[in-house]
């Protein structure tokens, strides 16, 4: 047992060899919700003018617009497109993939239906669309809340370090526009998209995953994000269910727990927060991410946070769950995010929080 552990520890962490993303073209600005009729949890109308609601929304989340997929698109279609982009950027033979891991939480949901469809898995659907013949390429789905894509990277790293796999394709794809309640103000947070990365065994030691940490808080916090009925007062007999959250409680949970998980990952890596060049964090609320970073620095008694440390996409892309971090990574790697770059040798922190409640963090050297 100890011998196995020692052998495992000697194998370097996996490396990102390519990334790809798909950002839907339909841009939905906050103004699009001016005609929405929003209700509180008890079914009473939100007694504010629509303009005031969206102004408050922008102020508390930082979101100005988001992207929705077209009516004929589903999560697996977007996943196929981001996977294709990653594969063509890698130039590798797709038959050499050992795993395809697809993180999502709602499967394919047809426009107007609100029904989840996950058989076959989205991973099998995407493998089929990619026309991969090799049956040794194992395809499976990973429902793990918003941290699903990062957890897929962690699982792929285990497969690679065990020596059982060389190349894994990890996709995050989510079409939240299909599962949100149009009468819930919090629905304005959500958006659609997909990101993918190919992660491989390193040819030379140096770059790669250094350490990671994951937690599931299911005792008191499991129900902070869950499916529930519409807030519309006439929805009592409606069979459809929608993504619901206890927003304020979730906000407080994230502020308390996420910095601790990040620090645990940094401790495992034997690194200090000052060693980190970029923080790529799940984008659920801009204000919340800034507060998480401040709390993290406080854990190290550090008052000064370097500028440009935490690239943000939320103001324009909203929260597209598992797709957020891989899209962010792909945009930076391709020079598509203003004033943001990752240089060779940079140490980058990835972190996410979401339904479960699951939290993960990963330290990577480029
Ligand atoms: C949902 C969330 C945006 C609400 O923001 P908040 O600052 O906690 O809001 P509060 O409930 O304290 O209310 C503050 C004010 O904002 C208003 N408000 C709350 N939610 C709102 C919304 N979605 N849109 C517009 N206004 C909203 C309230 O009415 C209140 O207004 P008032 O000051 O005029 O009385 C925020 O809690 C949040 O982002 N939570 C975490 C989200 C998250 O991580 N989700 C995970 C998904 S992966």
mmCIF file of C-alpha atoms and ligand atoms in Angstrom:
data_model
loop_
_atom_site.group_PDB
_atom_site.id
_atom_site.type_symbol
_atom_site.label_atom_id
_atom_site.label_comp_id
_atom_site.label_asym_id
_atom_site.label_seq_id
_atom_site.Cartn_x
_atom_site.Cartn_y
_atom_site.Cartn_z
ATOM 1 C CA UNK A 1 0.000 0.000 0.000
ATOM 2 C CA UNK A 2 2.730 2.474 1.049
ATOM 3 C CA UNK A 3 4.822 1.357 -1.944
ATOM 4 C CA UNK A 4 1.895 2.151 -4.276
ATOM 5 C CA UNK A 5 1.506 5.586 -2.678
ATOM 6 C CA UNK A 6 5.218 6.316 -3.107
ATOM 7 C CA UNK A 7 5.123 5.230 -6.751
ATOM 8 C CA UNK A 8 2.016 7.396 -7.292
ATOM 9 C CA UNK A 9 3.650 10.425 -5.680
ATOM 10 C CA UNK A 10 6.621 10.177 -8.053
ATOM 11 C CA UNK A 11 4.412 10.559 -11.142
ATOM 12 C CA UNK A 12 3.989 14.241 -12.033
ATOM 13 C CA UNK A 13 0.554 15.836 -12.228
ATOM 14 C CA UNK A 14 -1.280 15.982 -15.540
ATOM 15 C CA UNK A 15 -0.912 18.951 -17.919
ATOM 16 C CA UNK A 16 -3.391 20.933 -19.995
ATOM 17 C CA UNK A 17 -2.531 20.287 -23.634
ATOM 18 C CA UNK A 18 -5.466 22.072 -25.294
ATOM 19 C CA UNK A 19 -8.646 23.984 -24.543
ATOM 20 C CA UNK A 20 -11.778 24.945 -26.454
ATOM 21 C CA UNK A 21 -15.019 26.749 -25.753
ATOM 22 C CA UNK A 22 -18.426 27.518 -27.134
ATOM 23 C CA UNK A 23 -20.139 30.773 -26.169
ATOM 24 C CA UNK A 24 -23.684 30.997 -27.565
ATOM 25 C CA UNK A 25 -24.307 33.961 -29.873
ATOM 26 C CA UNK A 26 -27.618 35.112 -28.362
ATOM 27 C CA UNK A 27 -26.794 37.999 -26.008
ATOM 28 C CA UNK A 28 -29.487 38.757 -23.390
ATOM 29 C CA UNK A 29 -28.993 42.139 -21.681
ATOM 30 C CA UNK A 30 -30.570 42.941 -18.311
ATOM 31 C CA UNK A 31 -33.133 45.131 -20.119
ATOM 32 C CA UNK A 32 -34.647 41.950 -21.567
ATOM 33 C CA UNK A 33 -36.137 41.324 -18.085
ATOM 34 C CA UNK A 34 -37.961 44.661 -17.914
ATOM 35 C CA UNK A 35 -41.207 42.938 -18.906
ATOM 36 C CA UNK A 36 -40.749 39.977 -16.484
ATOM 37 C CA UNK A 37 -43.190 39.504 -13.617
ATOM 38 C CA UNK A 38 -41.133 38.568 -10.571
ATOM 39 C CA UNK A 39 -42.534 37.077 -7.353
ATOM 40 C CA UNK A 40 -41.130 36.440 -3.893
ATOM 41 C CA UNK A 41 -40.810 32.927 -2.401
ATOM 42 C CA UNK A 42 -44.309 33.257 -0.876
ATOM 43 C CA UNK A 43 -45.907 34.099 -4.246
ATOM 44 C CA UNK A 44 -46.396 37.815 -3.528
ATOM 45 C CA UNK A 45 -45.250 40.158 -6.303
ATOM 46 C CA UNK A 46 -41.857 41.841 -5.916
ATOM 47 C CA UNK A 47 -43.200 45.313 -5.249
ATOM 48 C CA UNK A 48 -40.547 47.288 -7.128
ATOM 49 C CA UNK A 49 -40.490 48.904 -10.551
ATOM 50 C CA UNK A 50 -38.844 46.625 -13.169
ATOM 51 C CA UNK A 51 -36.114 49.219 -13.844
ATOM 52 C CA UNK A 52 -35.245 49.317 -10.121
ATOM 53 C CA UNK A 53 -35.117 45.494 -9.962
ATOM 54 C CA UNK A 54 -32.599 45.207 -12.753
ATOM 55 C CA UNK A 55 -30.520 48.112 -11.418
ATOM 56 C CA UNK A 56 -30.360 46.392 -8.014
ATOM 57 C CA UNK A 57 -29.536 43.105 -9.730
ATOM 58 C CA UNK A 58 -26.575 44.680 -11.571
ATOM 59 C CA UNK A 59 -25.403 46.331 -8.340
ATOM 60 C CA UNK A 60 -25.430 43.114 -6.256
ATOM 61 C CA UNK A 61 -24.091 40.674 -8.890
ATOM 62 C CA UNK A 62 -22.037 42.694 -11.417
ATOM 63 C CA UNK A 63 -23.934 41.012 -14.286
ATOM 64 C CA UNK A 64 -24.908 43.224 -17.259
ATOM 65 C CA UNK A 65 -25.715 40.542 -19.833
ATOM 66 C CA UNK A 66 -25.609 36.775 -20.386
ATOM 67 C CA UNK A 67 -25.706 34.312 -23.305
ATOM 68 C CA UNK A 68 -28.461 31.815 -24.167
ATOM 69 C CA UNK A 69 -28.257 28.943 -26.650
ATOM 70 C CA UNK A 70 -30.583 28.883 -29.643
ATOM 71 C CA UNK A 71 -33.878 26.948 -29.575
ATOM 72 C CA UNK A 72 -32.428 24.030 -31.544
ATOM 73 C CA UNK A 73 -29.349 23.653 -29.288
ATOM 74 C CA UNK A 74 -28.993 21.430 -26.215
ATOM 75 C CA UNK A 75 -26.189 20.964 -23.680
ATOM 76 C CA UNK A 76 -24.627 18.048 -25.609
ATOM 77 C CA UNK A 77 -24.561 20.132 -28.823
ATOM 78 C CA UNK A 78 -22.620 22.875 -27.057
ATOM 79 C CA UNK A 79 -20.356 20.222 -25.440
ATOM 80 C CA UNK A 80 -19.636 18.731 -28.862
ATOM 81 C CA UNK A 81 -18.647 22.165 -30.193
ATOM 82 C CA UNK A 82 -16.275 23.005 -27.321
ATOM 83 C CA UNK A 83 -14.766 19.480 -27.459
ATOM 84 C CA UNK A 84 -14.231 19.829 -31.211
ATOM 85 C CA UNK A 85 -12.478 23.164 -30.658
ATOM 86 C CA UNK A 86 -10.168 21.612 -28.028
ATOM 87 C CA UNK A 87 -9.385 18.625 -30.254
ATOM 88 C CA UNK A 88 -8.578 20.718 -33.298
ATOM 89 C CA UNK A 89 -6.390 23.043 -31.257
ATOM 90 C CA UNK A 90 -4.499 20.022 -29.857
ATOM 91 C CA UNK A 91 -3.871 18.468 -33.271
ATOM 92 C CA UNK A 92 -3.993 15.046 -31.576
ATOM 93 C CA UNK A 93 -5.632 11.932 -32.963
ATOM 94 C CA UNK A 94 -9.053 11.766 -31.221
ATOM 95 C CA UNK A 95 -8.778 7.929 -31.119
ATOM 96 C CA UNK A 96 -5.995 8.357 -28.558
ATOM 97 C CA UNK A 97 -8.369 9.752 -25.918
ATOM 98 C CA UNK A 98 -8.654 7.403 -22.929
ATOM 99 C CA UNK A 99 -11.556 9.203 -21.241
ATOM 100 C CA UNK A 100 -14.272 11.686 -22.072
ATOM 101 C CA UNK A 101 -15.726 13.157 -18.880
ATOM 102 C CA UNK A 102 -18.706 15.473 -19.243
ATOM 103 C CA UNK A 103 -19.711 17.655 -16.300
ATOM 104 C CA UNK A 104 -23.282 18.984 -16.366
ATOM 105 C CA UNK A 105 -26.273 18.977 -14.039
ATOM 106 C CA UNK A 106 -29.423 18.866 -16.168
ATOM 107 C CA UNK A 107 -28.611 16.709 -19.194
ATOM 108 C CA UNK A 108 -30.195 17.678 -22.494
ATOM 109 C CA UNK A 109 -33.376 19.713 -22.062
ATOM 110 C CA UNK A 110 -35.343 20.465 -25.238
ATOM 111 C CA UNK A 111 -36.579 24.033 -25.700
ATOM 112 C CA UNK A 112 -39.939 24.507 -23.962
ATOM 113 C CA UNK A 113 -39.991 21.050 -22.304
ATOM 114 C CA UNK A 114 -38.267 21.405 -18.877
ATOM 115 C CA UNK A 115 -37.535 17.620 -18.972
ATOM 116 C CA UNK A 116 -34.063 16.251 -18.308
ATOM 117 C CA UNK A 117 -32.766 13.657 -20.803
ATOM 118 C CA UNK A 118 -29.571 11.832 -19.828
ATOM 119 C CA UNK A 119 -29.887 8.455 -21.547
ATOM 120 C CA UNK A 120 -27.531 7.808 -23.149
ATOM 121 C CA UNK A 121 -25.114 9.970 -21.183
ATOM 122 C CA UNK A 122 -24.065 13.292 -22.667
ATOM 123 C CA UNK A 123 -20.539 11.864 -22.784
ATOM 124 C CA UNK A 124 -21.732 9.025 -25.057
ATOM 125 C CA UNK A 125 -23.659 11.487 -27.215
ATOM 126 C CA UNK A 126 -20.584 13.679 -27.620
ATOM 127 C CA UNK A 127 -18.317 10.683 -28.288
ATOM 128 C CA UNK A 128 -20.801 9.586 -30.973
ATOM 129 C CA UNK A 129 -20.858 13.061 -32.547
ATOM 130 C CA UNK A 130 -17.048 13.148 -32.509
ATOM 131 C CA UNK A 131 -17.127 9.794 -34.359
ATOM 132 C CA UNK A 132 -14.571 8.157 -32.075
ATOM 133 C CA UNK A 133 -14.318 4.445 -32.885
ATOM 134 C CA UNK A 134 -12.080 3.308 -30.011
ATOM 135 C CA UNK A 135 -14.198 1.449 -27.366
ATOM 136 C CA UNK A 136 -11.315 1.804 -24.873
ATOM 137 C CA UNK A 137 -12.112 5.517 -24.742
ATOM 138 C CA UNK A 138 -14.448 5.509 -21.729
ATOM 139 C CA UNK A 139 -17.163 8.180 -21.715
ATOM 140 C CA UNK A 140 -19.129 9.139 -18.627
ATOM 141 C CA UNK A 141 -21.009 12.031 -17.046
ATOM 142 C CA UNK A 142 -20.209 13.813 -13.827
ATOM 143 C CA UNK A 143 -23.020 15.652 -12.002
ATOM 144 C CA UNK A 144 -21.274 17.602 -9.224
ATOM 145 C CA UNK A 145 -22.869 21.055 -9.234
ATOM 146 C CA UNK A 146 -20.884 23.971 -10.618
ATOM 147 C CA UNK A 147 -17.537 22.422 -9.487
ATOM 148 C CA UNK A 148 -18.171 19.480 -11.896
ATOM 149 C CA UNK A 149 -15.668 20.444 -14.591
ATOM 150 C CA UNK A 150 -12.874 21.027 -12.068
ATOM 151 C CA UNK A 151 -13.727 17.713 -10.389
ATOM 152 C CA UNK A 152 -13.514 16.038 -13.816
ATOM 153 C CA UNK A 153 -9.982 17.441 -14.152
ATOM 154 C CA UNK A 154 -9.160 16.041 -10.694
ATOM 155 C CA UNK A 155 -10.506 12.589 -11.656
ATOM 156 C CA UNK A 156 -8.607 12.689 -14.962
ATOM 157 C CA UNK A 157 -5.442 13.550 -13.034
ATOM 158 C CA UNK A 158 -5.946 10.431 -10.888
ATOM 159 C CA UNK A 159 -6.406 8.238 -14.005
ATOM 160 C CA UNK A 160 -3.280 9.732 -15.586
ATOM 161 C CA UNK A 161 -1.128 9.488 -12.448
ATOM 162 C CA UNK A 162 -2.168 5.851 -11.968
ATOM 163 C CA UNK A 163 -0.646 5.151 -15.385
ATOM 164 C CA UNK A 164 -4.016 3.938 -16.723
ATOM 165 C CA UNK A 165 -4.630 6.903 -19.023
ATOM 166 C CA UNK A 166 -2.581 9.328 -21.133
ATOM 167 C CA UNK A 167 -5.141 11.736 -22.554
ATOM 168 C CA UNK A 168 -8.524 12.779 -21.117
ATOM 169 C CA UNK A 169 -11.052 15.196 -22.565
ATOM 170 C CA UNK A 170 -12.976 17.002 -19.819
ATOM 171 C CA UNK A 171 -16.009 19.021 -20.889
ATOM 172 C CA UNK A 172 -18.304 21.308 -18.917
ATOM 173 C CA UNK A 173 -21.599 22.089 -20.610
ATOM 174 C CA UNK A 174 -24.768 23.610 -19.225
ATOM 175 C CA UNK A 175 -27.959 25.125 -20.589
ATOM 176 C CA UNK A 176 -29.339 26.845 -17.520
ATOM 177 C CA UNK A 177 -31.744 28.953 -19.599
ATOM 178 C CA UNK A 178 -33.908 25.802 -19.885
ATOM 179 C CA UNK A 179 -34.278 25.149 -16.137
ATOM 180 C CA UNK A 180 -34.795 28.605 -14.655
ATOM 181 C CA UNK A 181 -38.028 30.059 -13.320
ATOM 182 C CA UNK A 182 -38.955 33.187 -15.321
ATOM 183 C CA UNK A 183 -40.717 34.529 -12.190
ATOM 184 C CA UNK A 184 -37.633 34.313 -9.924
ATOM 185 C CA UNK A 185 -35.267 37.346 -9.925
ATOM 186 C CA UNK A 186 -32.311 35.066 -9.233
ATOM 187 C CA UNK A 187 -32.815 33.463 -12.653
ATOM 188 C CA UNK A 188 -31.152 36.556 -14.142
ATOM 189 C CA UNK A 189 -27.825 35.211 -12.815
ATOM 190 C CA UNK A 190 -27.769 32.222 -15.119
ATOM 191 C CA UNK A 191 -26.563 31.607 -18.669
ATOM 192 C CA UNK A 192 -25.509 28.910 -21.156
ATOM 193 C CA UNK A 193 -22.163 27.778 -22.547
ATOM 194 C CA UNK A 194 -19.539 25.077 -22.773
ATOM 195 C CA UNK A 195 -15.795 24.736 -22.237
ATOM 196 C CA UNK A 196 -13.435 21.804 -22.689
ATOM 197 C CA UNK A 197 -9.832 20.866 -21.979
ATOM 198 C CA UNK A 198 -7.569 18.001 -22.927
ATOM 199 C CA UNK A 199 -5.411 16.967 -20.023
ATOM 200 C CA UNK A 200 -2.499 14.621 -20.607
ATOM 201 C CA UNK A 201 0.413 12.798 -19.008
ATOM 202 C CA UNK A 202 3.400 15.182 -18.879
ATOM 203 C CA UNK A 203 6.299 14.498 -21.247
ATOM 204 C CA UNK A 204 8.735 16.255 -18.928
ATOM 205 C CA UNK A 205 8.420 17.111 -15.227
ATOM 206 C CA UNK A 206 7.701 20.749 -14.371
ATOM 207 C CA UNK A 207 4.315 22.009 -15.483
ATOM 208 C CA UNK A 208 1.131 20.324 -14.306
ATOM 209 C CA UNK A 209 -1.286 19.831 -11.427
ATOM 210 C CA UNK A 210 0.492 20.300 -8.104
ATOM 211 C CA UNK A 211 -2.307 19.684 -5.578
ATOM 212 C CA UNK A 212 -6.057 19.813 -5.076
ATOM 213 C CA UNK A 213 -8.738 19.629 -2.403
ATOM 214 C CA UNK A 214 -12.468 18.854 -2.578
ATOM 215 C CA UNK A 215 -15.239 18.949 0.049
ATOM 216 C CA UNK A 216 -18.962 18.097 0.160
ATOM 217 C CA UNK A 217 -21.066 19.859 2.813
ATOM 218 C CA UNK A 218 -24.279 17.849 2.854
ATOM 219 C CA UNK A 219 -25.403 17.969 6.484
ATOM 220 C CA UNK A 220 -26.716 21.516 6.929
ATOM 221 C CA UNK A 221 -26.131 22.923 3.454
ATOM 222 C CA UNK A 222 -27.256 20.275 0.921
ATOM 223 C CA UNK A 223 -30.504 22.118 0.139
ATOM 224 C CA UNK A 224 -29.064 25.595 -0.495
ATOM 225 C CA UNK A 225 -29.372 24.880 -4.220
ATOM 226 C CA UNK A 226 -32.150 22.546 -5.344
ATOM 227 C CA UNK A 227 -35.047 22.094 -7.725
ATOM 228 C CA UNK A 228 -38.401 23.582 -6.760
ATOM 229 C CA UNK A 229 -41.668 25.010 -8.044
ATOM 230 C CA UNK A 230 -42.036 28.372 -9.746
ATOM 231 C CA UNK A 231 -42.587 31.404 -7.517
ATOM 232 C CA UNK A 232 -45.632 32.314 -9.661
ATOM 233 C CA UNK A 233 -48.676 32.075 -7.356
ATOM 234 C CA UNK A 234 -50.621 29.891 -9.793
ATOM 235 C CA UNK A 235 -47.853 27.267 -10.043
ATOM 236 C CA UNK A 236 -49.148 24.946 -7.288
ATOM 237 C CA UNK A 237 -50.198 22.201 -9.705
ATOM 238 C CA UNK A 238 -47.444 22.847 -12.203
ATOM 239 C CA UNK A 239 -45.347 19.701 -12.745
ATOM 240 C CA UNK A 240 -42.327 21.679 -13.899
ATOM 241 C CA UNK A 241 -39.543 22.300 -11.421
ATOM 242 C CA UNK A 242 -36.806 24.900 -11.637
ATOM 243 C CA UNK A 243 -33.372 25.690 -10.226
ATOM 244 C CA UNK A 244 -33.854 27.446 -6.870
ATOM 245 C CA UNK A 245 -31.408 28.788 -4.329
ATOM 246 C CA UNK A 246 -31.280 30.331 -0.906
ATOM 247 C CA UNK A 247 -29.113 33.095 -2.311
ATOM 248 C CA UNK A 248 -28.108 34.982 0.828
ATOM 249 C CA UNK A 249 -27.335 31.793 2.809
ATOM 250 C CA UNK A 250 -25.350 30.444 -0.118
ATOM 251 C CA UNK A 251 -23.410 33.694 -0.322
ATOM 252 C CA UNK A 252 -22.483 33.446 3.365
ATOM 253 C CA UNK A 253 -21.636 29.736 3.040
ATOM 254 C CA UNK A 254 -19.308 30.447 0.109
ATOM 255 C CA UNK A 255 -17.571 33.316 1.922
ATOM 256 C CA UNK A 256 -16.886 31.135 4.959
ATOM 257 C CA UNK A 257 -15.949 27.821 3.329
ATOM 258 C CA UNK A 258 -14.338 28.514 -0.060
ATOM 259 C CA UNK A 259 -11.247 30.378 1.282
ATOM 260 C CA UNK A 260 -10.599 27.471 3.679
ATOM 261 C CA UNK A 261 -10.702 24.881 0.881
ATOM 262 C CA UNK A 262 -8.411 27.017 -1.281
ATOM 263 C CA UNK A 263 -5.963 27.352 1.591
ATOM 264 C CA UNK A 264 -6.067 23.574 2.168
ATOM 265 C CA UNK A 265 -5.091 23.043 -1.499
ATOM 266 C CA UNK A 266 -2.293 25.622 -1.217
ATOM 267 C CA UNK A 267 -1.050 23.950 1.980
ATOM 268 C CA UNK A 268 -0.967 20.583 0.190
ATOM 269 C CA UNK A 269 1.053 22.271 -2.576
ATOM 270 C CA UNK A 270 3.350 23.827 0.024
ATOM 271 C CA UNK A 271 2.648 27.241 -1.435
ATOM 272 C CA UNK A 272 1.673 30.655 -0.070
ATOM 273 C CA UNK A 273 -1.034 32.840 -1.617
ATOM 274 C CA UNK A 274 1.743 35.245 -2.710
ATOM 275 C CA UNK A 275 3.144 32.455 -4.952
ATOM 276 C CA UNK A 276 -0.039 32.507 -7.028
ATOM 277 C CA UNK A 277 -0.103 34.480 -10.312
ATOM 278 C CA UNK A 278 -3.795 34.026 -11.234
ATOM 279 C CA UNK A 279 -7.015 32.936 -9.549
ATOM 280 C CA UNK A 280 -9.548 31.362 -11.903
ATOM 281 C CA UNK A 281 -12.682 31.125 -9.801
ATOM 282 C CA UNK A 282 -16.241 30.063 -10.635
ATOM 283 C CA UNK A 283 -18.247 33.187 -11.412
ATOM 284 C CA UNK A 284 -21.608 33.158 -9.618
ATOM 285 C CA UNK A 285 -21.572 36.733 -8.340
ATOM 286 C CA UNK A 286 -18.814 39.307 -8.885
ATOM 287 C CA UNK A 287 -19.149 40.857 -5.441
ATOM 288 C CA UNK A 288 -19.036 37.400 -3.851
ATOM 289 C CA UNK A 289 -15.841 36.423 -5.711
ATOM 290 C CA UNK A 290 -14.116 39.638 -4.628
ATOM 291 C CA UNK A 291 -15.177 39.011 -1.017
ATOM 292 C CA UNK A 292 -13.910 35.386 -1.206
ATOM 293 C CA UNK A 293 -10.521 36.627 -2.437
ATOM 294 C CA UNK A 294 -10.347 39.205 0.372
ATOM 295 C CA UNK A 295 -11.148 36.515 2.973
ATOM 296 C CA UNK A 296 -8.498 34.249 1.451
ATOM 297 C CA UNK A 297 -5.838 36.952 1.715
ATOM 298 C CA UNK A 298 -6.972 37.625 5.294
ATOM 299 C CA UNK A 299 -6.211 33.978 6.163
ATOM 300 C CA UNK A 300 -2.597 34.856 5.330
ATOM 301 C CA UNK A 301 -2.782 38.256 7.089
ATOM 302 C CA UNK A 302 -2.200 39.853 3.709
ATOM 303 C CA UNK A 303 -3.961 43.161 3.098
ATOM 304 C CA UNK A 304 -2.763 43.952 -0.442
ATOM 305 C CA UNK A 305 -4.313 41.957 -3.249
ATOM 306 C CA UNK A 306 -2.315 42.262 -6.494
ATOM 307 C CA UNK A 307 -4.248 43.917 -9.339
ATOM 308 C CA UNK A 308 -5.443 41.749 -12.223
ATOM 309 C CA UNK A 309 -5.123 38.581 -10.120
ATOM 310 C CA UNK A 310 -8.674 37.316 -10.656
ATOM 311 C CA UNK A 311 -9.908 37.550 -14.275
ATOM 312 C CA UNK A 312 -13.685 38.014 -14.506
ATOM 313 C CA UNK A 313 -16.160 37.176 -17.269
ATOM 314 C CA UNK A 314 -19.399 37.371 -15.274
ATOM 315 C CA UNK A 315 -20.477 40.876 -16.323
ATOM 316 C CA UNK A 316 -20.843 39.698 -19.930
ATOM 317 C CA UNK A 317 -21.297 35.924 -19.636
ATOM 318 C CA UNK A 318 -23.272 35.500 -16.396
ATOM 319 C CA UNK A 319 -23.030 32.249 -14.457
ATOM 320 C CA UNK A 320 -22.934 29.266 -16.804
ATOM 321 C CA UNK A 321 -22.085 26.742 -14.063
ATOM 322 C CA UNK A 322 -19.615 23.984 -15.092
ATOM 323 C CA UNK A 323 -18.742 25.909 -18.255
ATOM 324 C CA UNK A 324 -17.477 29.043 -16.520
ATOM 325 C CA UNK A 325 -13.919 28.022 -15.576
ATOM 326 C CA UNK A 326 -13.012 26.140 -18.803
ATOM 327 C CA UNK A 327 -14.347 29.056 -20.896
ATOM 328 C CA UNK A 328 -12.306 31.493 -18.785
ATOM 329 C CA UNK A 329 -9.183 29.361 -19.220
ATOM 330 C CA UNK A 330 -9.715 29.054 -22.972
ATOM 331 C CA UNK A 331 -10.266 32.816 -23.402
ATOM 332 C CA UNK A 332 -7.059 33.612 -21.506
ATOM 333 C CA UNK A 333 -4.976 30.988 -23.322
ATOM 334 C CA UNK A 334 -6.148 32.416 -26.648
ATOM 335 C CA UNK A 335 -5.492 36.046 -25.681
ATOM 336 C CA UNK A 336 -9.208 36.877 -25.821
ATOM 337 C CA UNK A 337 -9.516 38.401 -22.352
ATOM 338 C CA UNK A 338 -8.238 41.975 -22.164
ATOM 339 C CA UNK A 339 -5.080 42.489 -20.057
ATOM 340 C CA UNK A 340 -5.033 38.838 -18.974
ATOM 341 C CA UNK A 341 -2.349 36.327 -19.797
ATOM 342 C CA UNK A 342 -0.786 33.243 -18.268
ATOM 343 C CA UNK A 343 2.958 32.832 -18.786
ATOM 344 C CA UNK A 344 5.038 29.689 -18.668
ATOM 345 C CA UNK A 345 5.960 29.018 -15.033
ATOM 346 C CA UNK A 346 2.907 30.856 -13.629
ATOM 347 C CA UNK A 347 1.128 29.166 -10.742
ATOM 348 C CA UNK A 348 -2.634 29.333 -11.115
ATOM 349 C CA UNK A 349 -5.335 28.592 -8.595
ATOM 350 C CA UNK A 350 -8.662 27.156 -9.761
ATOM 351 C CA UNK A 351 -11.676 27.115 -7.399
ATOM 352 C CA UNK A 352 -15.383 26.456 -7.571
ATOM 353 C CA UNK A 353 -18.464 26.140 -5.353
ATOM 354 C CA UNK A 354 -21.954 24.904 -6.124
ATOM 355 C CA UNK A 355 -24.833 22.478 -5.579
ATOM 356 C CA UNK A 356 -24.098 19.647 -3.190
ATOM 357 C CA UNK A 357 -22.784 21.804 -1.579
ATOM 358 C CA UNK A 358 -19.493 20.985 -3.254
ATOM 359 C CA UNK A 359 -16.309 23.032 -3.173
ATOM 360 C CA UNK A 360 -13.015 22.322 -4.908
ATOM 361 C CA UNK A 361 -9.679 24.018 -5.484
ATOM 362 C CA UNK A 362 -6.679 23.049 -7.589
ATOM 363 C CA UNK A 363 -3.159 24.439 -7.868
ATOM 364 C CA UNK A 364 -1.503 24.230 -11.282
ATOM 365 C CA UNK A 365 1.839 25.296 -12.678
ATOM 366 C CA UNK A 366 1.895 26.342 -16.360
HETATM 367 C C1 LIG B 1 -28.838 35.855 -4.921
HETATM 368 C C2 LIG B 1 -27.999 37.067 -4.578
HETATM 369 C C3 LIG B 1 -27.624 37.771 -5.888
HETATM 370 C C4 LIG B 1 -28.804 38.040 -3.730
HETATM 371 O O1 LIG B 1 -27.967 39.114 -3.339
HETATM 372 P P1 LIG B 1 -27.902 39.578 -1.813
HETATM 373 O O2 LIG B 1 -27.040 40.781 -1.759
HETATM 374 O O3 LIG B 1 -27.557 38.401 -0.996
HETATM 375 O O4 LIG B 1 -29.422 39.997 -1.616
HETATM 376 P P2 LIG B 1 -30.267 40.147 -0.275
HETATM 377 O O5 LIG B 1 -31.210 39.005 -0.194
HETATM 378 O O6 LIG B 1 -29.407 40.463 0.906
HETATM 379 O O7 LIG B 1 -31.085 41.462 -0.653
HETATM 380 C C5 LIG B 1 -30.450 42.708 -0.886
HETATM 381 C C6 LIG B 1 -31.308 43.537 -1.814
HETATM 382 O O8 LIG B 1 -31.252 42.991 -3.149
HETATM 383 C C7 LIG B 1 -32.575 42.633 -3.595
HETATM 384 N N1 LIG B 1 -32.420 41.400 -4.355
HETATM 385 C C8 LIG B 1 -32.162 40.141 -3.875
HETATM 386 N N2 LIG B 1 -32.025 39.300 -4.897
HETATM 387 C C9 LIG B 1 -32.201 40.005 -6.033
HETATM 388 C C10 LIG B 1 -32.171 39.676 -7.419
HETATM 389 N N3 LIG B 1 -31.918 38.436 -7.841
HETATM 390 N N4 LIG B 1 -32.385 40.668 -8.314
HETATM 391 C C11 LIG B 1 -32.632 41.934 -7.922
HETATM 392 N N5 LIG B 1 -32.659 42.314 -6.625
HETATM 393 C C12 LIG B 1 -32.450 41.346 -5.705
HETATM 394 C C13 LIG B 1 -33.393 42.521 -2.321
HETATM 395 O O9 LIG B 1 -34.757 42.778 -2.587
HETATM 396 C C14 LIG B 1 -32.776 43.576 -1.447
HETATM 397 O O10 LIG B 1 -33.244 44.834 -1.888
HETATM 398 P P3 LIG B 1 -33.389 46.103 -0.875
HETATM 399 O O11 LIG B 1 -31.998 46.399 -0.368
HETATM 400 O O12 LIG B 1 -33.949 47.182 -1.732
HETATM 401 O O13 LIG B 1 -34.313 45.614 0.190
HETATM 402 C C15 LIG B 1 -26.712 36.675 -3.827
HETATM 403 O O14 LIG B 1 -27.078 36.280 -2.523
HETATM 404 C C16 LIG B 1 -25.927 35.619 -4.487
HETATM 405 O O15 LIG B 1 -25.343 35.835 -5.522
HETATM 406 N N6 LIG B 1 -25.808 34.434 -3.846
HETATM 407 C C17 LIG B 1 -24.972 33.372 -4.238
HETATM 408 C C18 LIG B 1 -25.226 32.927 -5.621
HETATM 409 C C19 LIG B 1 -24.451 31.714 -5.903
HETATM 410 O O16 LIG B 1 -23.330 31.546 -5.528
HETATM 411 N N7 LIG B 1 -25.068 30.791 -6.588
HETATM 412 C C20 LIG B 1 -24.396 29.574 -6.847
HETATM 413 C C21 LIG B 1 -24.814 29.093 -8.098
HETATM 414 S S1 LIG B 1 -23.508 28.128 -8.666
#
